[in-house]
Amino acid sequence: MRATFNIQRLRPTSVPQCALIVFLAVLCISAGLQAQTKPVDGEGHQWWQHAVFYELYPRSFADSNNDGVGDMNGIASKLDYLKSLGVDAIWITPCFPSPQVDFGYDVSDYENIDPMYGTLADFDHLQREANKRGIHIILDFVMNHSSDQHAWFTESRSSRENPKRDWYVWRDGEGPNQPNNWVAIFGGSTWELDPKTGQYYYHMFYKQQPDLNWRNPAVEKAMFDATRWWYKRGVSGFRLDAVDTLFEDPDLRDNPVLPGQNAYGNPNEENKYNTKLPELHGVLQRLRQVADENNAVLIGETWTKDADELKAYYGSHSKELQMPMDFMFTTVNKLSPPDFRKQIAAVDSAGWPVFVLSNHDIVRSYVRYGDGVHNDAIAKVMAGMYLTLRGTPIMYYGEEVGMTNNDPTRKEDVHDPIGKLGWPKERGRDGERTPMQWNATANAGFSKVKPWLPVPESSKSHNVATELNDNESVLNFYKKVLALRHENTALLDGDYVALNESDPNVLSYLRRYKNEAVLVVLNMSGTEQKVSFDLAAQGFSAANASTLLTTLNSHPQ
Ligand code: GLC
């Protein structure tokens, strides 16, 4: 039967002149009267495919002992909040002992908790409390490098004959020069001369983060054992840090030099010989076996240039990462339906999509997409999009209350070393790592003392306590979408079907599951839009449609 489904009134009740009008309409439509009978895992989906993940930066989430830095007990105290928000799994960025040169991404002991965050007993308490609420814990696995203060590196650098020498990547110089032209991601050469033994060690990031030698089976064993150690404590998986940088060309061929310079004044180059080497897939396959033995999930920090590269991280027969993150999505930095459509279609065909809007390395989505006037409305459109797509979303703490970037304005205020090295071109990542905004009191309720990073002025209005009392808040919008996501079969299990693909202003799609579907309509333009849908081909008619969620009648900002 042919049917046309029209939505004609697509505007808020009161719209400021020349304003950006953004709204979301989610409608549930069905072809027949059949009720949802499928269990949530009826399609063979695993828990992480129906879960909402939430990344939190432990330094900045909640400070239980009022020392200005967040901690394990702080996280534990907020589990009820996370549960009520609709979070099923938390990924905690590195909380292991560390000199904190890279704020935890320089690990000096893989099997402990940094005293700044508490003790192993505090972690176990957090794990137990999370379990009680059905929340999974995911830890960060910093596998490419350790801290230079790790005992392994102390031994390795002590002499050329030390049994741990080959645990890191040591090379002779080219005469008086570094072994080759490779430039570190955080600036300068990737090679650091160690005067004691007269050789260079390799570091893709800071010199305090020497790269582990993944060609050495002993390294692989020790690192895999570290994951086993945490699995035994109950963690449900790992997010694999900087996974594409595990291997380097054994011949150390020079990378091709590109035009221009990076923020640190080094020549740009293509990382042809020190990223994405094929050997890394063997490691991922074996690491996956360990994960499978422990019913765990592996998430990848997988920066890729296209869907084919992303596909490679799932592995042939899906034997590598279950959840490689799609960062191409984060490079669509404008409210552009055509660009999002293209990106969504690409990742949808690559495997089970994993969507993120921002994280601790990326400017917050609230400011990346915001126009400075309608940021709350835009934040809802972005949430309405990525939380209703087929795949697993990974939220970043605070996005649900509309946290903004609070970037330092003076070099002397910068904490993140790359902000000091690259100032003013690179101001570092402090801005997206500021304390979670819990309420409108001093320090946004994060701590009773001055926090390690300052909270922005907007924390007075954009915080959990204030927004819980406002039905139209960004937070309440997130709660509604997340609740829908958990209960609606089409959103859980449905296909993604792009609609009206030539519309430059409105992004529309169906999530279709058997004889039910959810229609998502997102106006990303600055003007009122009229859209119509012919869903006959999909077998749906307007007669059976009902509105699940809309911002159509929201008050203007
Ligand atoms: C990853 C982390 C980043 C860190 C880097 C080095 O990209 O997300 O925060 O600085 O790895 O470990």
Coordinates of C-alpha atoms and ligand atoms in Angstrom, one line a residue:
M1 CA 0.0 0.0 0.0
R2 CA 1.3 3.4 -1.0
A3 CA 1.3 6.1 1.7
T4 CA 2.9 9.4 2.2
F5 CA 3.8 10.7 5.5
N6 CA 4.1 14.5 6.0
I7 CA 5.3 16.6 8.7
Q8 CA 4.4 20.1 8.0
R9 CA 4.8 22.1 11.1
L10 CA 8.4 21.9 11.7
R11 CA 9.1 24.9 13.9
P12 CA 9.3 25.9 17.5
T13 CA 6.3 27.9 18.8
S14 CA 8.3 31.0 19.1
V15 CA 11.4 31.6 17.0
P16 CA 13.7 34.6 17.3
Q17 CA 14.0 36.4 13.9
C18 CA 16.9 35.1 11.8
A19 CA 17.5 32.5 14.4
L20 CA 18.8 29.1 13.8
I21 CA 15.9 26.7 14.2
V22 CA 17.0 23.3 15.2
F23 CA 14.7 20.6 16.3
L24 CA 14.4 16.9 16.5
A25 CA 11.3 14.9 15.9
V26 CA 11.4 11.2 16.6
L27 CA 8.3 9.3 15.6
C28 CA 7.5 5.8 16.1
I29 CA 5.6 4.2 13.2
S30 CA 4.4 0.7 12.6
A31 CA 3.0 -1.2 9.7
G32 CA 0.7 -3.4 11.7
L33 CA -0.4 -3.8 15.3
Q34 CA 2.1 -6.3 16.4
A35 CA 3.7 -5.5 19.7
Q36 CA 7.4 -5.7 20.4
T37 CA 8.0 -9.2 21.5
K38 CA 11.7 -9.6 20.8
P39 CA 14.0 -9.7 23.8
V40 CA 16.7 -7.0 23.5
D41 CA 19.3 -9.6 22.4
G42 CA 17.0 -11.2 19.9
E43 CA 19.3 -10.3 17.1
G44 CA 22.2 -11.9 18.7
H45 CA 23.5 -8.6 19.9
Q46 CA 25.9 -8.5 22.8
W47 CA 25.6 -6.3 25.8
W48 CA 28.0 -3.7 24.5
Q49 CA 25.9 -3.3 21.4
H50 CA 22.9 -2.2 23.4
A51 CA 24.9 -0.2 25.9
V52 CA 25.6 3.5 26.2
F53 CA 29.2 4.1 27.1
Y54 CA 30.4 7.2 29.0
E55 CA 34.0 8.3 29.1
L56 CA 35.1 10.0 32.3
Y57 CA 38.3 11.7 33.1
P58 CA 39.0 10.7 36.7
R59 CA 41.0 13.9 37.5
S60 CA 37.8 15.9 36.7
F61 CA 34.8 13.9 37.6
A62 CA 34.2 14.2 41.3
D63 CA 36.6 15.0 44.1
S64 CA 35.6 13.1 47.3
N65 CA 38.6 14.1 49.4
N66 CA 38.7 17.8 48.5
D67 CA 42.2 17.9 47.2
G68 CA 41.3 19.5 43.9
V69 CA 41.6 16.3 41.9
G70 CA 38.9 13.7 41.3
D71 CA 39.1 10.2 42.6
M72 CA 37.7 6.7 42.7
N73 CA 35.4 7.4 45.6
G74 CA 34.1 10.4 43.8
I75 CA 33.2 8.3 40.8
A76 CA 31.5 5.8 43.1
S77 CA 29.4 8.5 44.7
K78 CA 28.0 9.5 41.2
L79 CA 27.0 6.0 40.0
D80 CA 23.3 6.7 40.8
Y81 CA 23.4 9.8 38.7
L82 CA 25.0 7.8 35.8
K83 CA 22.4 5.1 36.1
S84 CA 19.5 7.6 36.1
L85 CA 21.1 9.2 33.0
G86 CA 21.0 5.9 31.1
V87 CA 24.7 5.0 31.2
D88 CA 25.5 1.3 31.0
A89 CA 29.3 1.4 31.0
I90 CA 31.9 3.8 32.1
W91 CA 35.4 4.1 30.5
I92 CA 37.8 5.6 33.0
T93 CA 40.8 7.2 31.3
P94 CA 44.1 6.0 32.9
C95 CA 43.9 5.9 36.7
F96 CA 47.2 3.9 37.2
P97 CA 50.3 5.0 38.9
S98 CA 51.9 7.7 36.8
P99 CA 54.2 10.7 37.0
Q100 CA 51.3 12.5 35.2
V101 CA 53.4 14.0 32.5
D102 CA 50.6 13.1 30.1
F103 CA 48.0 13.1 32.9
G104 CA 48.0 9.3 33.2
Y105 CA 48.9 8.3 29.7
D106 CA 52.4 7.7 31.0
V107 CA 51.9 4.6 33.1
S108 CA 54.5 3.5 35.6
D109 CA 52.7 0.5 37.0
Y110 CA 50.0 -1.3 34.9
E111 CA 48.6 -3.1 37.9
N112 CA 47.7 -0.6 40.5
I113 CA 45.7 2.7 41.1
D114 CA 47.5 6.0 41.4
P115 CA 47.4 7.1 45.1
M116 CA 46.0 10.4 43.8
Y117 CA 42.8 8.5 42.9
G118 CA 42.7 6.2 45.9
T119 CA 43.7 2.6 46.4
L120 CA 43.0 -0.8 44.8
A121 CA 40.4 -1.3 47.6
D122 CA 38.7 1.9 46.4
F123 CA 38.7 0.6 42.9
D124 CA 37.2 -2.7 44.1
H125 CA 34.5 -0.8 45.9
L126 CA 33.8 1.2 42.8
Q127 CA 33.6 -2.1 40.8
R128 CA 31.2 -3.6 43.3
E129 CA 29.0 -0.6 43.4
A130 CA 29.0 -0.4 39.6
N131 CA 28.1 -4.1 39.4
K132 CA 25.2 -3.6 41.7
R133 CA 23.7 -1.1 39.3
G134 CA 24.5 -3.1 36.2
I135 CA 27.2 -0.6 35.1
H136 CA 30.3 -2.1 33.4
I137 CA 33.8 -0.7 34.0
I138 CA 36.1 -0.2 31.1
L139 CA 39.8 0.8 31.7
D140 CA 42.3 2.5 29.4
F141 CA 45.1 0.2 28.1
V142 CA 48.0 2.4 27.3
M143 CA 49.8 -0.2 25.2
N144 CA 52.1 1.7 22.9
H145 CA 54.3 3.1 25.6
S146 CA 55.0 3.2 29.3
S147 CA 56.3 6.0 31.5
D148 CA 60.1 6.4 31.5
Q149 CA 59.6 5.9 35.3
H150 CA 58.2 2.3 34.8
A151 CA 60.6 -0.2 36.3
W152 CA 60.8 -1.9 32.9
F153 CA 62.3 1.2 31.4
T154 CA 64.6 1.9 34.3
E155 CA 66.1 -1.6 33.8
S156 CA 66.1 -1.2 30.0
R157 CA 68.1 2.0 30.0
S158 CA 70.5 0.8 32.7
S159 CA 72.8 -1.1 30.1
R160 CA 72.8 -2.4 26.6
E161 CA 73.1 -6.0 28.1
N162 CA 70.1 -5.7 30.5
P163 CA 67.5 -8.4 29.9
K164 CA 64.9 -5.7 29.5
R165 CA 66.9 -3.7 26.9
D166 CA 64.8 -5.2 24.1
W167 CA 61.6 -4.3 25.8
Y168 CA 61.9 -0.8 24.3
V169 CA 63.1 0.4 20.9
W170 CA 66.8 1.3 21.0
R171 CA 68.8 2.3 18.0
D172 CA 72.2 3.8 17.1
G173 CA 72.3 7.3 15.6
E174 CA 73.2 8.1 12.0
G175 CA 76.6 9.5 12.7
P176 CA 76.0 12.4 15.0
N177 CA 72.3 12.5 14.0
Q178 CA 69.1 10.8 15.1
P179 CA 68.4 7.5 13.5
N180 CA 65.9 9.0 11.0
N181 CA 63.5 11.9 10.3
W182 CA 60.5 10.8 12.3
V183 CA 58.7 13.6 14.2
A184 CA 56.9 12.8 17.4
I185 CA 53.1 13.5 17.7
F186 CA 53.8 15.9 20.5
G187 CA 56.7 17.7 18.7
G188 CA 60.4 17.2 18.1
S189 CA 62.2 14.1 17.1
T190 CA 60.8 10.6 18.1
W191 CA 64.4 9.8 19.2
E192 CA 65.9 10.7 22.5
L193 CA 69.6 10.1 23.1
D194 CA 70.3 8.3 26.4
P195 CA 73.9 9.4 27.3
K196 CA 74.5 6.5 29.6
T197 CA 74.4 3.9 26.9
G198 CA 75.0 6.2 23.9
Q199 CA 71.9 4.9 22.0
Y200 CA 68.6 6.6 21.1
Y201 CA 65.2 5.3 22.4
Y202 CA 62.0 5.8 20.4
H203 CA 59.0 7.7 21.6
M204 CA 56.0 8.5 19.5
F205 CA 54.7 10.9 22.1
Y206 CA 56.6 12.7 24.9
K207 CA 60.1 11.7 25.6
Q208 CA 58.9 10.5 29.0
Q209 CA 56.7 7.9 27.1
P210 CA 59.2 5.5 25.6
D211 CA 57.6 3.1 23.1
L212 CA 57.3 -0.6 24.1
N213 CA 58.8 -3.0 21.6
W214 CA 55.8 -5.1 20.5
R215 CA 58.1 -7.3 18.4
N216 CA 59.4 -8.8 21.7
P217 CA 57.1 -11.7 22.8
A218 CA 58.0 -11.0 26.4
V219 CA 56.4 -7.5 26.1
E220 CA 53.3 -8.9 24.6
K221 CA 53.0 -11.5 27.4
A222 CA 53.5 -8.9 30.2
M223 CA 51.0 -6.5 28.7
F224 CA 48.4 -9.2 28.0
D225 CA 48.9 -10.4 31.6
A226 CA 48.1 -6.9 32.8
T227 CA 44.7 -7.1 31.1
R228 CA 44.1 -10.5 32.6
W229 CA 44.9 -9.1 36.0
W230 CA 42.2 -6.4 35.6
Y231 CA 39.7 -8.9 34.1
K232 CA 40.1 -10.9 37.3
R233 CA 39.1 -7.8 39.3
G234 CA 35.9 -7.6 37.2
V235 CA 36.5 -5.1 34.5
S236 CA 34.5 -5.6 31.3
G237 CA 37.0 -4.5 28.7
F238 CA 39.6 -1.9 27.6
R239 CA 39.9 1.1 25.5
L240 CA 43.1 0.7 23.6
D241 CA 45.2 3.8 23.5
A242 CA 47.0 5.0 20.4
V243 CA 46.6 1.6 18.9
D244 CA 47.8 2.5 15.4
T245 CA 51.3 3.4 16.7
L246 CA 52.4 0.0 18.1
F247 CA 54.9 -0.9 15.4
E248 CA 57.7 0.9 13.5
D249 CA 59.4 0.0 10.3
P250 CA 62.4 -2.3 11.3
D251 CA 64.5 -0.5 8.6
L252 CA 63.6 2.9 10.0
R253 CA 63.0 4.4 6.5
D254 CA 62.5 8.1 6.6
N255 CA 58.9 9.3 6.4
P256 CA 57.9 11.4 3.4
V257 CA 58.0 15.1 4.2
L258 CA 54.9 17.1 3.6
P259 CA 54.6 20.9 3.0
G260 CA 54.3 23.1 6.1
Q261 CA 55.1 22.8 9.8
N262 CA 53.2 21.5 12.8
A263 CA 52.3 23.6 15.8
Y264 CA 55.7 22.9 17.3
G265 CA 57.7 24.1 14.3
N266 CA 58.7 20.7 12.9
P267 CA 58.2 19.7 9.3
N268 CA 54.9 18.0 8.6
E269 CA 55.3 14.4 7.5
E270 CA 53.3 11.4 6.5
N271 CA 53.6 8.7 9.2
K272 CA 54.1 6.1 6.5
Y273 CA 56.7 4.0 8.4
N274 CA 55.6 4.4 12.0
T275 CA 51.8 4.1 12.1
K276 CA 49.3 1.4 11.0
L277 CA 51.9 -1.2 10.2
P278 CA 50.3 -4.6 9.3
E279 CA 51.9 -6.3 12.3
L280 CA 49.6 -4.6 14.7
H281 CA 46.7 -6.7 13.5
G282 CA 48.4 -9.9 14.9
V283 CA 48.6 -8.3 18.3
L284 CA 44.9 -7.2 18.2
Q285 CA 43.8 -10.7 17.2
R286 CA 45.7 -12.3 20.1
L287 CA 44.6 -9.6 22.5
R288 CA 41.0 -10.3 21.4
Q289 CA 41.5 -14.0 22.2
V290 CA 42.3 -12.9 25.8
A291 CA 39.3 -10.6 25.8
D292 CA 37.0 -13.4 24.5
E293 CA 38.3 -15.7 27.3
N294 CA 37.1 -13.1 29.7
N295 CA 33.9 -12.1 27.9
A296 CA 35.3 -8.6 27.5
V297 CA 35.0 -5.9 24.9
L298 CA 37.9 -4.0 23.2
I299 CA 37.4 -0.4 22.1
G300 CA 40.0 1.2 19.8
E301 CA 41.3 4.7 19.6
T302 CA 41.3 4.2 15.8
W303 CA 42.1 7.3 13.8
T304 CA 41.4 6.5 10.2
K305 CA 41.1 8.4 7.0
D306 CA 38.3 6.3 5.4
A307 CA 35.9 3.5 6.0
D308 CA 38.3 0.9 4.6
E309 CA 40.9 1.7 7.2
L310 CA 38.3 1.6 9.9
K311 CA 37.0 -1.8 8.6
A312 CA 40.5 -3.2 9.0
Y313 CA 40.3 -2.7 12.8
Y314 CA 37.3 -5.0 13.1
G315 CA 39.6 -7.7 11.6
S316 CA 38.7 -10.4 9.1
H317 CA 35.9 -12.5 10.5
S318 CA 35.5 -9.7 13.2
K319 CA 38.4 -11.2 15.1
E320 CA 40.0 -7.9 16.3
L321 CA 38.3 -5.0 17.9
Q322 CA 34.6 -5.1 18.6
M323 CA 34.4 -1.4 18.9
P324 CA 36.8 0.6 16.8
M325 CA 35.8 4.3 17.3
D326 CA 34.8 6.2 14.3
F327 CA 36.8 9.5 14.6
M328 CA 35.9 10.6 11.0
F329 CA 32.6 11.5 12.5
T330 CA 34.3 14.1 14.8
T331 CA 35.8 15.7 11.7
V332 CA 32.4 16.8 10.4
N333 CA 32.7 20.1 12.2
K334 CA 29.6 21.8 10.8
L335 CA 25.9 21.1 11.0
S336 CA 25.8 19.6 7.5
P337 CA 23.3 16.9 6.7
P338 CA 25.1 15.9 3.5
D339 CA 28.4 15.5 5.3
F340 CA 26.9 13.5 8.2
R341 CA 24.9 11.4 5.8
K342 CA 28.0 10.4 4.0
Q343 CA 29.9 9.6 7.1
I344 CA 27.1 7.7 8.7
A345 CA 26.6 5.6 5.6
A346 CA 30.3 4.8 5.4
V347 CA 30.6 3.6 9.0
D348 CA 27.3 1.8 8.9
S349 CA 28.7 -0.4 6.1
A350 CA 32.0 -0.9 7.8
G351 CA 30.8 -2.9 10.8
W352 CA 29.1 -2.2 14.1
P353 CA 29.5 1.6 14.3
V354 CA 30.9 3.3 17.4
F355 CA 30.1 7.0 17.5
V356 CA 31.7 9.7 19.6
L357 CA 31.2 13.5 19.4
S358 CA 34.2 14.5 21.5
N359 CA 36.7 13.3 24.1
H360 CA 39.6 14.3 26.3
D361 CA 41.6 15.2 23.2
I362 CA 39.0 16.9 21.1
V363 CA 37.3 20.3 21.6
R364 CA 33.9 19.7 23.2
S365 CA 31.0 19.2 20.8
Y366 CA 29.0 22.0 22.5
V367 CA 31.4 24.6 21.1
R368 CA 32.4 22.8 17.9
Y369 CA 28.9 22.8 16.6
G370 CA 27.4 25.7 18.6
D371 CA 26.7 29.0 17.0
G372 CA 27.2 30.9 20.2
V373 CA 23.4 31.7 20.4
H374 CA 21.5 28.5 20.1
N375 CA 24.1 26.1 21.6
D376 CA 21.6 24.3 23.7
A377 CA 19.3 23.6 20.9
I378 CA 22.2 22.5 18.7
A379 CA 23.5 20.2 21.5
K380 CA 20.1 18.5 21.5
V381 CA 20.2 18.0 17.7
M382 CA 23.6 16.4 18.0
A383 CA 22.5 14.2 20.8
G384 CA 19.3 13.4 18.9
M385 CA 21.4 12.3 16.0
Y386 CA 24.2 10.2 17.4
L387 CA 22.2 8.6 20.2
T388 CA 19.6 7.4 17.7
L389 CA 21.9 5.9 15.1
R390 CA 22.6 2.2 14.7
G391 CA 25.7 1.5 16.7
T392 CA 27.1 2.2 20.2
P393 CA 27.6 5.7 21.3
I394 CA 30.4 6.8 23.7
M395 CA 29.5 10.0 25.5
Y396 CA 32.0 12.3 27.0
Y397 CA 31.4 13.4 30.6
G398 CA 29.6 16.7 30.8
E399 CA 28.3 16.8 27.3
E400 CA 24.9 16.0 28.7
V401 CA 24.7 19.3 30.6
G402 CA 26.2 21.3 27.7
M403 CA 29.7 21.7 29.1
T404 CA 31.8 24.1 27.1
N405 CA 35.5 24.2 26.5
N406 CA 37.2 26.4 29.1
D407 CA 40.5 27.1 27.3
P408 CA 43.4 28.8 29.0
T409 CA 44.0 32.4 27.8
R410 CA 47.5 32.7 29.1
K411 CA 50.4 30.4 28.5
E412 CA 51.3 30.4 32.2
D413 CA 47.9 28.8 33.0
V414 CA 48.4 25.8 30.7
H415 CA 48.8 22.4 32.3
D416 CA 48.8 20.1 29.2
P417 CA 52.5 20.1 28.0
I418 CA 51.6 20.3 24.4
G419 CA 49.8 23.6 25.1
K420 CA 53.1 24.9 26.6
L421 CA 55.2 23.6 23.7
G422 CA 52.8 24.7 21.0
W423 CA 51.5 28.0 22.4
P424 CA 49.7 29.9 20.8
K425 CA 49.0 27.7 17.9
E426 CA 48.3 24.7 20.1
R427 CA 46.7 25.7 23.5
G428 CA 46.6 22.1 24.7
R429 CA 43.7 20.0 25.9
D430 CA 42.9 21.6 29.3
G431 CA 39.8 23.2 27.9
E432 CA 38.0 20.0 27.3
R433 CA 39.1 18.4 30.6
T434 CA 37.7 20.8 33.2
P435 CA 35.8 19.6 36.3
M436 CA 32.3 18.1 35.8
Q437 CA 29.6 20.6 36.6
W438 CA 27.4 19.2 39.3
N439 CA 25.7 22.3 40.7
A440 CA 25.8 26.1 40.7
T441 CA 27.9 26.4 43.9
A442 CA 31.7 27.3 43.9
N443 CA 33.8 25.1 41.7
A444 CA 30.5 23.7 40.2
G445 CA 30.2 21.4 43.2
F446 CA 33.2 19.3 42.0
S447 CA 35.4 20.1 45.0
K448 CA 35.4 22.3 48.1
V449 CA 38.9 23.6 47.1
K450 CA 40.2 25.2 44.0
P451 CA 40.2 22.4 41.3
W452 CA 43.2 21.5 39.2
L453 CA 41.5 23.2 36.3
P454 CA 39.0 26.1 36.5
V455 CA 35.3 25.8 35.8
P456 CA 33.8 28.1 33.2
E457 CA 31.3 30.9 34.0
S458 CA 28.6 28.9 32.2
S459 CA 28.7 26.2 35.0
K460 CA 26.3 28.5 36.9
S461 CA 23.5 27.6 34.4
H462 CA 24.9 24.4 32.9
N463 CA 25.1 21.9 35.7
V464 CA 23.3 18.8 36.8
A465 CA 21.3 20.2 39.7
T466 CA 20.0 23.2 37.8
E467 CA 19.2 21.2 34.7
L468 CA 17.4 18.5 36.5
N469 CA 14.8 21.1 37.5
D470 CA 14.3 22.3 33.9
N471 CA 12.2 20.0 31.7
E472 CA 13.6 21.7 28.6
S473 CA 17.3 21.4 29.6
V474 CA 20.0 19.6 27.6
L475 CA 20.3 17.1 30.4
N476 CA 16.6 16.2 30.4
F477 CA 16.7 15.9 26.7
Y478 CA 19.6 13.4 27.0
K479 CA 17.7 11.5 29.6
K480 CA 14.7 11.2 27.4
V481 CA 16.6 10.1 24.3
L482 CA 18.6 7.6 26.3
A483 CA 15.5 6.2 27.9
L484 CA 14.0 5.7 24.4
R485 CA 17.2 4.0 23.2
H486 CA 17.0 1.5 25.9
E487 CA 13.3 0.5 25.4
N488 CA 12.6 0.9 21.7
T489 CA 13.3 -2.2 19.6
A490 CA 13.8 -0.3 16.4
L491 CA 16.4 1.9 18.1
L492 CA 18.1 -1.1 19.6
D493 CA 18.1 -3.5 16.7
G494 CA 16.9 -1.6 13.6
D495 CA 18.6 -0.9 10.4
Y496 CA 19.7 2.5 9.4
V497 CA 17.8 3.7 6.3
A498 CA 18.7 7.2 5.0
L499 CA 15.8 9.3 3.8
N500 CA 15.5 12.3 1.5
E501 CA 19.1 12.1 0.7
S502 CA 19.3 15.2 -1.4
D503 CA 17.9 17.5 1.4
P504 CA 20.7 19.9 2.3
N505 CA 19.1 21.1 5.5
V506 CA 17.3 18.3 7.2
L507 CA 18.9 15.0 8.1
S508 CA 16.2 12.3 8.2
Y509 CA 16.5 8.6 8.6
L510 CA 14.6 5.5 9.7
R511 CA 15.6 3.0 12.2
R512 CA 13.7 0.0 10.8
Y513 CA 13.1 -3.2 12.6
K514 CA 10.7 -5.6 11.0
N515 CA 7.3 -4.0 10.9
E516 CA 8.2 -1.1 13.2
A517 CA 10.4 1.9 12.6
V518 CA 11.5 5.1 14.2
L519 CA 11.7 8.2 12.0
V520 CA 14.3 10.7 13.1
V521 CA 14.1 14.2 11.6
L522 CA 16.8 16.8 12.4
N523 CA 16.6 20.3 11.0
M524 CA 20.3 21.5 10.9
S525 CA 19.5 24.7 9.1
G526 CA 19.0 28.2 10.3
T527 CA 15.5 28.4 8.9
E528 CA 12.1 26.7 9.0
Q529 CA 11.9 23.7 6.8
K530 CA 9.1 21.7 5.3
V531 CA 9.8 18.0 4.7
S532 CA 7.7 15.2 3.5
F533 CA 8.3 11.5 3.4
D534 CA 7.2 8.7 1.1
L535 CA 7.6 5.6 3.2
A536 CA 5.5 3.3 1.0
A537 CA 8.6 1.5 -0.2
Q538 CA 9.3 0.6 3.4
G539 CA 5.7 -0.4 3.9
F540 CA 4.8 2.3 6.5
S541 CA 1.9 4.7 6.6
A542 CA 1.4 7.9 8.5
A543 CA -1.8 6.6 10.0
N544 CA 0.1 4.5 12.5
A545 CA 2.7 7.1 13.5
S546 CA 3.0 8.6 17.0
T547 CA 5.5 11.2 18.3
L548 CA 8.1 9.8 20.7
L549 CA 10.1 13.0 21.3
T550 CA 10.3 16.4 19.8
T551 CA 11.8 19.8 20.5
L552 CA 9.2 21.4 18.4
N553 CA 7.5 23.1 21.3
S554 CA 10.6 23.9 23.3
H555 CA 11.0 27.4 24.5
P556 CA 13.5 29.3 22.5
Q557 CA 16.9 30.0 24.1
Ligands
GLC1 C1 46.0 9.0 23.2 C2 45.3 9.7 24.3 C3 45.9 11.0 24.6 C4 47.4 10.8 24.9 C5 48.1 10.0 23.9 C6 49.4 9.5 24.3 O1 45.8 9.7 22.0 O2 43.9 9.8 24.0 O3 45.3 11.7 25.6 O4 48.0 12.0 25.2 O5 47.3 8.8 23.5 O6 49.2 8.4 25.2

